[in-house]
CSV table of C-alpha atoms and ligand atoms in Angstrom, one decimal:
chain,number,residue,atom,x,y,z
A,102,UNK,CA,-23.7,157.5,-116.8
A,103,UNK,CA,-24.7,160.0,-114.2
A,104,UNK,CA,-28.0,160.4,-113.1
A,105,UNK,CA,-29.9,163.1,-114.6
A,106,UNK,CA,-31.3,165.8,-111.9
A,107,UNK,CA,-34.8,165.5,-113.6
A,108,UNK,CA,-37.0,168.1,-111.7
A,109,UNK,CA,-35.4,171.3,-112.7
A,110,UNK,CA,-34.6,174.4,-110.3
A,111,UNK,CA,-37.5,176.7,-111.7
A,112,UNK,CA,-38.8,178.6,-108.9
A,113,UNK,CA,-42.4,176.3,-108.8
A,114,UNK,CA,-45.9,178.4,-108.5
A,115,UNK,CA,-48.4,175.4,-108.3
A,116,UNK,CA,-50.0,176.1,-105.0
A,117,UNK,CA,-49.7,173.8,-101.9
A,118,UNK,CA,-51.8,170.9,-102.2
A,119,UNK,CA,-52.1,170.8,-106.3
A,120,UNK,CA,-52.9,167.2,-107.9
A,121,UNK,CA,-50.1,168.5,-110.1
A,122,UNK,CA,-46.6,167.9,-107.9
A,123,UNK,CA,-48.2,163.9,-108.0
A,124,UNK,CA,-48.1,163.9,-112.2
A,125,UNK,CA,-44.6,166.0,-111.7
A,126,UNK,CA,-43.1,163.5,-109.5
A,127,UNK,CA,-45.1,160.6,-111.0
A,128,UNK,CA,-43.2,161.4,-114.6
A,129,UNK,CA,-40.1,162.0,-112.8
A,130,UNK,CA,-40.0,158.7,-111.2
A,131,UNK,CA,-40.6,157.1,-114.6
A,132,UNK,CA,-38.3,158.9,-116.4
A,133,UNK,CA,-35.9,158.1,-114.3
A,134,UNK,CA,-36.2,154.1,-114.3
A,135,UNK,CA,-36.3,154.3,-118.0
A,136,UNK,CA,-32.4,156.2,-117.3
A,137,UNK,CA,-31.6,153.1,-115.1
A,138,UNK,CA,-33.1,150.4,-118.0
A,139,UNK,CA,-30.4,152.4,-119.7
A,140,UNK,CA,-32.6,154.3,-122.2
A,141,UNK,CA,-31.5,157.7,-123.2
A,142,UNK,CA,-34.2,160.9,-121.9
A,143,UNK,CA,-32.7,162.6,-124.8
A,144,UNK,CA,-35.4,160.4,-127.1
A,145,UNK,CA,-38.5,161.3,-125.1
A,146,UNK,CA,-40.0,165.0,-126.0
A,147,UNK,CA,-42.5,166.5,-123.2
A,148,UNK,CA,-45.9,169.0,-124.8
A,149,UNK,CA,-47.9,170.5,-122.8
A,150,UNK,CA,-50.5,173.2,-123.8
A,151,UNK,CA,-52.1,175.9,-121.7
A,152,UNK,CA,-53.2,176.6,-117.9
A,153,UNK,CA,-51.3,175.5,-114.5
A,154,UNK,CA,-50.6,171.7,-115.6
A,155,UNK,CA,-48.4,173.3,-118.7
A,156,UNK,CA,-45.8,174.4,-116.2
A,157,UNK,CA,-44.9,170.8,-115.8
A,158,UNK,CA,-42.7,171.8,-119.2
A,159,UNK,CA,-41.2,174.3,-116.6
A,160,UNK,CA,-40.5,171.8,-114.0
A,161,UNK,CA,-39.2,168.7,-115.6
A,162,UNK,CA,-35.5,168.6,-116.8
A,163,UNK,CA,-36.7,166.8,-120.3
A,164,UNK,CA,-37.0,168.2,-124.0
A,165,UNK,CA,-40.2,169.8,-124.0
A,166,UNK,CA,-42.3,172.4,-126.4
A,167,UNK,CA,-44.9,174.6,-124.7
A,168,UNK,CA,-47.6,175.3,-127.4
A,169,UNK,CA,-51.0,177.0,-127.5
A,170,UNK,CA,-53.9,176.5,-125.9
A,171,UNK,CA,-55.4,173.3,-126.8
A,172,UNK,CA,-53.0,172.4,-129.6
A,173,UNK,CA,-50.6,169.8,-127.5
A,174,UNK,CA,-52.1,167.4,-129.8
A,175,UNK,CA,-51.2,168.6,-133.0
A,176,UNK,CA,-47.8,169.5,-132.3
A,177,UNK,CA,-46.9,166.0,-130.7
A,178,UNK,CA,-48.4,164.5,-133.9
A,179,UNK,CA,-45.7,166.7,-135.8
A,180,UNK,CA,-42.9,165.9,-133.9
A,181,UNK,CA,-43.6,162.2,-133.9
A,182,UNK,CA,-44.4,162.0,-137.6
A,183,UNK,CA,-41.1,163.6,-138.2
A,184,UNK,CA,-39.5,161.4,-135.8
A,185,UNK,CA,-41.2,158.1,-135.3
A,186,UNK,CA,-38.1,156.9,-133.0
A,187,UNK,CA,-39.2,159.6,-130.5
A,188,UNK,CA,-41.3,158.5,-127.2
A,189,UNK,CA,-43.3,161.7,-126.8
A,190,UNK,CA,-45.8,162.5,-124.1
A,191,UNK,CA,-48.5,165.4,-123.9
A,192,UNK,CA,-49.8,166.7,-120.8
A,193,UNK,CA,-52.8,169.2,-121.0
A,194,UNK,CA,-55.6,170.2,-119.1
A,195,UNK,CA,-59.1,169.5,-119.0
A,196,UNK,CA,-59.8,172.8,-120.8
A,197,UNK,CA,-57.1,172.6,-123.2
A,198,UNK,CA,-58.1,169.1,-123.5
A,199,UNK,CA,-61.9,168.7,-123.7
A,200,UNK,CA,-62.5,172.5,-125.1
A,201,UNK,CA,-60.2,174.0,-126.9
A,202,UNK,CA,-58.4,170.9,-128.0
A,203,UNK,CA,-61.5,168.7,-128.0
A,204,UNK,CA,-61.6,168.1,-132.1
A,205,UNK,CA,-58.0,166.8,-131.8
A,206,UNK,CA,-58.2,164.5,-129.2
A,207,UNK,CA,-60.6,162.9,-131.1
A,208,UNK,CA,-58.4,162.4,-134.5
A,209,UNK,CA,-56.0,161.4,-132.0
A,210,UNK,CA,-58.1,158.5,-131.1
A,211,UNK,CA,-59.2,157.7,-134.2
A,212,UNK,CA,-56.1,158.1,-136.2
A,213,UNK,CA,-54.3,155.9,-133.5
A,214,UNK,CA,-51.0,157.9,-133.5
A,215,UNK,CA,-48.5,156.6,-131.2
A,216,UNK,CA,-49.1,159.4,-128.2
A,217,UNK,CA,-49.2,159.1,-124.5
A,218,UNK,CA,-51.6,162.0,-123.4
A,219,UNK,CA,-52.2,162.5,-119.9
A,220,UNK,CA,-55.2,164.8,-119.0
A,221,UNK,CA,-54.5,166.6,-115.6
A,222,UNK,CA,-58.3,166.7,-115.3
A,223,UNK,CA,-59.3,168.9,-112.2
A,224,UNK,CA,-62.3,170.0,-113.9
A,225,UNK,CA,-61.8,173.9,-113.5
A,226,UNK,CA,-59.8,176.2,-115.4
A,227,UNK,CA,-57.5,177.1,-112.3
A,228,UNK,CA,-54.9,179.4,-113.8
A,229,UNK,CA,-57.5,182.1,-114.7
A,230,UNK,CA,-58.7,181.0,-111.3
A,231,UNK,CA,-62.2,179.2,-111.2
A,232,UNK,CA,-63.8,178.9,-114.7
A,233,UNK,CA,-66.3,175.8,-115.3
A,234,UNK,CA,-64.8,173.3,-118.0
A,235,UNK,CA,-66.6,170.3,-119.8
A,236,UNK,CA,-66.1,168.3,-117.0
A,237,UNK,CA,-67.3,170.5,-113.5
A,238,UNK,CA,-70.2,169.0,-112.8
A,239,UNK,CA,-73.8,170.3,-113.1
A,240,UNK,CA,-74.5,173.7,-110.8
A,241,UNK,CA,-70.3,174.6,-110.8
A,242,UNK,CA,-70.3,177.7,-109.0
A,243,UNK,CA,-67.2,179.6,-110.4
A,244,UNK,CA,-66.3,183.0,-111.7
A,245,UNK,CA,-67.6,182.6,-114.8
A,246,UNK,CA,-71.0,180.8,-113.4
A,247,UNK,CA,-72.0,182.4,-110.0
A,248,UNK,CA,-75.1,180.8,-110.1
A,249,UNK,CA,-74.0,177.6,-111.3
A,250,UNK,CA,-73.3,175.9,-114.4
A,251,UNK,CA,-76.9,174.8,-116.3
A,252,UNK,CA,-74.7,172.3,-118.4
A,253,UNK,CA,-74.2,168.7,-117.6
A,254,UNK,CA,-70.7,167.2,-118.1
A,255,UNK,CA,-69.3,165.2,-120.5
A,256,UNK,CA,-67.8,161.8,-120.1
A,257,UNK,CA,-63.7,162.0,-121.5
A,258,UNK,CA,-63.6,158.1,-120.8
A,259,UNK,CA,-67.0,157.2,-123.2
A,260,UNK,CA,-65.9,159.9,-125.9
A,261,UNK,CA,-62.3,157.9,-126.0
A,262,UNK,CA,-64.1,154.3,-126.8
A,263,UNK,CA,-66.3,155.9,-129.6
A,264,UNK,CA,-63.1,157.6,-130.9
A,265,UNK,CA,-61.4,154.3,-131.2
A,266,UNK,CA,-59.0,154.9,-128.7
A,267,UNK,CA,-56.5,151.6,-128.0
A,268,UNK,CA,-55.3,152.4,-124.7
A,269,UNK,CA,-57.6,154.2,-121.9
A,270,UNK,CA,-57.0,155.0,-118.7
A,271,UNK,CA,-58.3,156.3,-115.3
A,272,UNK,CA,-56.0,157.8,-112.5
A,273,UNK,CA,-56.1,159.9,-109.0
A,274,UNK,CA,-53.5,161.9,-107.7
A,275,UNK,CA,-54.2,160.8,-104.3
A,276,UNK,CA,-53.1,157.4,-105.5
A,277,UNK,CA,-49.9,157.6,-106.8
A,278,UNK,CA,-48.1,154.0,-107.4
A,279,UNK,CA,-51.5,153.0,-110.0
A,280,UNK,CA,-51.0,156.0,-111.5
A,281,UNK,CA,-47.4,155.3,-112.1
A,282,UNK,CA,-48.4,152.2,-113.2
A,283,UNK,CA,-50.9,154.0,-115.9
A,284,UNK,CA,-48.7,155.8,-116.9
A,285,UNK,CA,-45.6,153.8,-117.4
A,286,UNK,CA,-48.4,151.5,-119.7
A,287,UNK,CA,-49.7,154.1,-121.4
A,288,UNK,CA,-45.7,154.7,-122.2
A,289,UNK,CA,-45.2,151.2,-123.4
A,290,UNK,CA,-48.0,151.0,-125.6
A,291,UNK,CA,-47.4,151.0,-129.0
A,292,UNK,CA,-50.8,153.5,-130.6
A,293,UNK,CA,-52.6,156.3,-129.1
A,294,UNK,CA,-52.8,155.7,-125.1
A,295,UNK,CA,-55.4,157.9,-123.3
A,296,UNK,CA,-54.8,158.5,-119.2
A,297,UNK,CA,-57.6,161.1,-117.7
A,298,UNK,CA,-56.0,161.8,-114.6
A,299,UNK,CA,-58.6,163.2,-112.0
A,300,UNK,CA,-56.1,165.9,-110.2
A,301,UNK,CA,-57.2,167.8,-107.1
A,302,UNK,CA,-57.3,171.4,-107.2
A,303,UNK,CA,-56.4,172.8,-104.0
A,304,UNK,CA,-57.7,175.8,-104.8
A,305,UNK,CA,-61.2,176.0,-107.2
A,306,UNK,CA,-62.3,172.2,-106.8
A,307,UNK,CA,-61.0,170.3,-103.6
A,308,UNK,CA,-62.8,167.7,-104.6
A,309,UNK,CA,-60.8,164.8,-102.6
A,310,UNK,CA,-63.8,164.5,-100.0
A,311,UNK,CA,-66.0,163.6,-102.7
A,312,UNK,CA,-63.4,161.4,-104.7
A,313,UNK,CA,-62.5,159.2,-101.7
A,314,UNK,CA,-65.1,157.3,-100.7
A,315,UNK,CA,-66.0,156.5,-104.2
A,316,UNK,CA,-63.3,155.2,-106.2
A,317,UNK,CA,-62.2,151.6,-106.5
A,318,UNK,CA,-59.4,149.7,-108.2
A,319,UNK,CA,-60.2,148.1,-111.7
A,320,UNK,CA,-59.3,144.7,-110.5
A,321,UNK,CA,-60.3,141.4,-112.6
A,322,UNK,CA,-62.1,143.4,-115.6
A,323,UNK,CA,-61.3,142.1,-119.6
A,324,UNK,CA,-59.0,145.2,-121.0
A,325,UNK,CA,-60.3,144.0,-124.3
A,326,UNK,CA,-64.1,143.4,-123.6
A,327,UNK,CA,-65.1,146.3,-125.2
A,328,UNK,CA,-68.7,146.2,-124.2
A,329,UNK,CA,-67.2,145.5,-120.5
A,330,UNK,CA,-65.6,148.6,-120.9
A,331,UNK,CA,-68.3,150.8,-122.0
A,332,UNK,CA,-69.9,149.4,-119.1
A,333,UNK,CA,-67.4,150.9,-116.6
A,334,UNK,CA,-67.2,153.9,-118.2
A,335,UNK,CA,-70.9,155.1,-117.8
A,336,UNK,CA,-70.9,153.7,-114.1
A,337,UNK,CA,-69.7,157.5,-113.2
A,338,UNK,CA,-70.5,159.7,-115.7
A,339,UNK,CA,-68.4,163.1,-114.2
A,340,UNK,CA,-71.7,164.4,-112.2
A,341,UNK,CA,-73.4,161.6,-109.9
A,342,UNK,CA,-72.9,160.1,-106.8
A,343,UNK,CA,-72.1,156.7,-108.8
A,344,UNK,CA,-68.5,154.4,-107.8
A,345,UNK,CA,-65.4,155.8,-110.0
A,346,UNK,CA,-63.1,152.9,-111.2
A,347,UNK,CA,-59.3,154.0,-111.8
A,348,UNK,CA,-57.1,151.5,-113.8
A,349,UNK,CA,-56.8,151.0,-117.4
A,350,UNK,CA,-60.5,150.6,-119.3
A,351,UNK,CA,-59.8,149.4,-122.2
A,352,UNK,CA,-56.6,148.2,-124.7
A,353,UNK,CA,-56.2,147.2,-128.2
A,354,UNK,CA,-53.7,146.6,-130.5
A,355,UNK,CA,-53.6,148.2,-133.8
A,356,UNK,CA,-51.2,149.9,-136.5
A,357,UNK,CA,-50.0,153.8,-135.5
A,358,UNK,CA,-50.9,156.4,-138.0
A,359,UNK,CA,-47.0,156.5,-138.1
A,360,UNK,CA,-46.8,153.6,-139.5
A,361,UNK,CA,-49.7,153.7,-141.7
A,362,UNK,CA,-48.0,157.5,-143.2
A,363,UNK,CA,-44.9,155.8,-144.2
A,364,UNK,CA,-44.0,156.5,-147.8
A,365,UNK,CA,-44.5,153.4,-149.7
A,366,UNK,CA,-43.5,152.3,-153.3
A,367,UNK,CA,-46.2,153.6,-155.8
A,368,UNK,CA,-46.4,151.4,-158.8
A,369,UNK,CA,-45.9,153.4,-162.3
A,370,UNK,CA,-49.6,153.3,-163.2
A,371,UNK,CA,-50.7,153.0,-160.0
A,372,UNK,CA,-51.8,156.7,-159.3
A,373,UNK,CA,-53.1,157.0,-162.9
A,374,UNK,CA,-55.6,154.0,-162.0
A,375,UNK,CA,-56.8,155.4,-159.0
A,376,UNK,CA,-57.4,159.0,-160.4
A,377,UNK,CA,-59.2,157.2,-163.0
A,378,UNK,CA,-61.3,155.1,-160.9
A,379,UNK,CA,-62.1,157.9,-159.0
A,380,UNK,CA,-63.0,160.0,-161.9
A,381,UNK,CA,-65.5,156.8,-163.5
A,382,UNK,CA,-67.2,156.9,-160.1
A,383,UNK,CA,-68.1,160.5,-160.1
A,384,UNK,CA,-70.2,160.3,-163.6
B,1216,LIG,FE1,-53.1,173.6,-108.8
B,1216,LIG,FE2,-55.5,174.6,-108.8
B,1216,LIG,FE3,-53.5,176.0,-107.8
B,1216,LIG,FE4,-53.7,175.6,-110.4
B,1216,LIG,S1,-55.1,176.8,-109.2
B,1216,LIG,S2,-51.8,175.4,-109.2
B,1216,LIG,S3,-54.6,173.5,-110.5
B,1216,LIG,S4,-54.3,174.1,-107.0
C-alpha cells in the first residue's frame, strides 16, 4: 500500500509561528503510523468547528466535516453513533469549545461517548483577530476589551473532572513528542478522551514567554487518583503565576454512550411495566 500524502496541497493561511502547524503535523505523524500498523485512514473521520484551528479540515488529507461554530461535538456524536466502528477526532477552538460549544462538551463528558477532542486552546478568538474567550486571563486587552477583560477565566481541566470525563489531558505546542504522545492516548482510549492543548498565537497571545518557564512534565502522578488529579488541575488555574503540568490528568475506564445506546431485546411486557411503574409513582 502506498503511503498516503496526508497534509493536503491547500494554499495554508495560519500565520508564521501558529501553535497550529504543531497539532497539524502532530495529527499527521499519528495518522501516519497508524497507516504503517496497517490500519486503514479511511475509518478515522476529522470535525472541526469554527475559527483558525478549523482549517486543520483544510489541511489534512483525512475524511473530515466542517460544522458550525461550537457544534463539533454534536456532530461527532452523530457520526459515531451511526458508525461505532469509526475512530473520529474533533478539533475546536477555545471559543468554539468553552463558549459556544460549552454545554456540549459537558454531555460529552458525562455521557462518556467514545471521542478524542483536542482543544487548540490559544485563549483568543484569533480569526476575527483578538477577541477575549473563557480562557484569556484576567485584564485581556483585545478588540473587544480595550481596557481589559473584568472576568476571571475558567479552568477547562477542573470543569472536565466534574463532568466525568475518563481521559484528560494537558499539552503545549512548543513540546511536540508529549503531545503526540497525548494524543496518540487520547486515540486509544476507549470513552470520551479530553486533550486541552495550550497553542501559541503568534499573533493576539504570544504567550510562549510566559508558558516556558512554568510548565513541567506530569511525571510519577496516579492517572486514576482522582483527588490527585483535582489537585493538579487547580495548581494553575488559567490566570496566575502558578507551575502548569502537561501530561495526561486523569483516566478511567467506563462503558461509551455507544455502547450503552445499542438496541437491546425488550421483553413483551417489559415497556408496559415500566410505563406503569412510572405512572404508580406519579399519583
Ligand atoms: Fe494562528 Fe493566531 Fe494567526 Fe490564528 S491568528 S492563524 S491562531 S497565529
Amino acid at each position: 500500500m502506498t503511503p498516503r500524502t496526508l497534509i493536503t496541497d491547500a494554499q495554508n493561511t495560519w500565520c508564521p509561528g501558529c501553535g497550529n502547524f504543531t497539532i497539524q503535523h502532530t495529527l499527521k505523524n499519528i495518522l501516519a503510523d497508524r497507516e504503517k500498523e496497517g490500519k486503514s485512514l479511511d475509518d478515522v473521520v476529522l470535525v472541526s468547528g469554527i475559527g483558525c484551528h478549523a482549517k486543520i479540515a483544510d489541511y489534512l488529507n483525512i475524511n473530515s466535516v466542517y460544522t458550525l461554530h461550537g457544534r463539533t461535538i454534536p456532530v461527532a456524536t452523530g457520526i459515531k453513533l451511526a458508525n461505532p466502528n469509526l475512530t473520529v477526532i474533533c478539533c475546536c477552538g477555545d471559543g468554539d469549545c468553552y463558549a459556544e460549544g460549552l454545554d456540549h462538551l459537558v454531555f460529552a463528558a458525562k455521557r462518556n461517548i467514545d471521542l478524542t477532542l483536542i482543544v487548540h486552546n490559544n485563549r483568543v478568538y484569533g480569526l476575527t483577530t483578538g477577541q477575549y474567550t473563557p480562557t484569556s486571563p484576567l485584564g485581556f486587552r483585545g478588540k473587544s476589551t480595550p481596557l481589559g477583560t473584568a472576568e476571571y477565566p475558567f479552568n477547562p481541566i477542573e470543569l472536565m473532572l466534574a463532568s466525568g470525563a475518563t481521559y484528560i489531558a494537558r499539552g503545549y505546542t512548543r513540546k511536540m513528542d508529549p503531545l503526540k504522545k497525548l494524543i496518540a492516548g487520547g486515540i486509544a482510549h476507549h470513552g470520551f478522551s479530553f486533550i486541552d492543548v495550550l497553542q501559541i498565537c503568534a499573533t493576539f497571545f504570544p504567550a510562549a514567554d510566559y508558558y516556558g518557564p512554568r510548565v513541567y512534565d506530569l511525571a510519577g502522578h496516579d492517572t486514576g487518583d482522582f483527588e490527585a488529579s483535582c489537585h493538579v488541575a487547580r495548581e494553575w488555574d488559567y490566570n496566575t503565576d502558578a507551575r502548569i503540568a502537561l501530561g495526561l490528568l486523569y483516566r478511567r475506564q467506563a462503558p461509551t454512550f455507544e455502547e450503552k445506546m445499542q438496541p437491546r431485546p425488550v421483553a413483551a411486557n417489559e415497556r408496559q411495566e415500566a410505563i406503569t411503574a412510572l405512572l404508580k409513582s406519579r399519583t
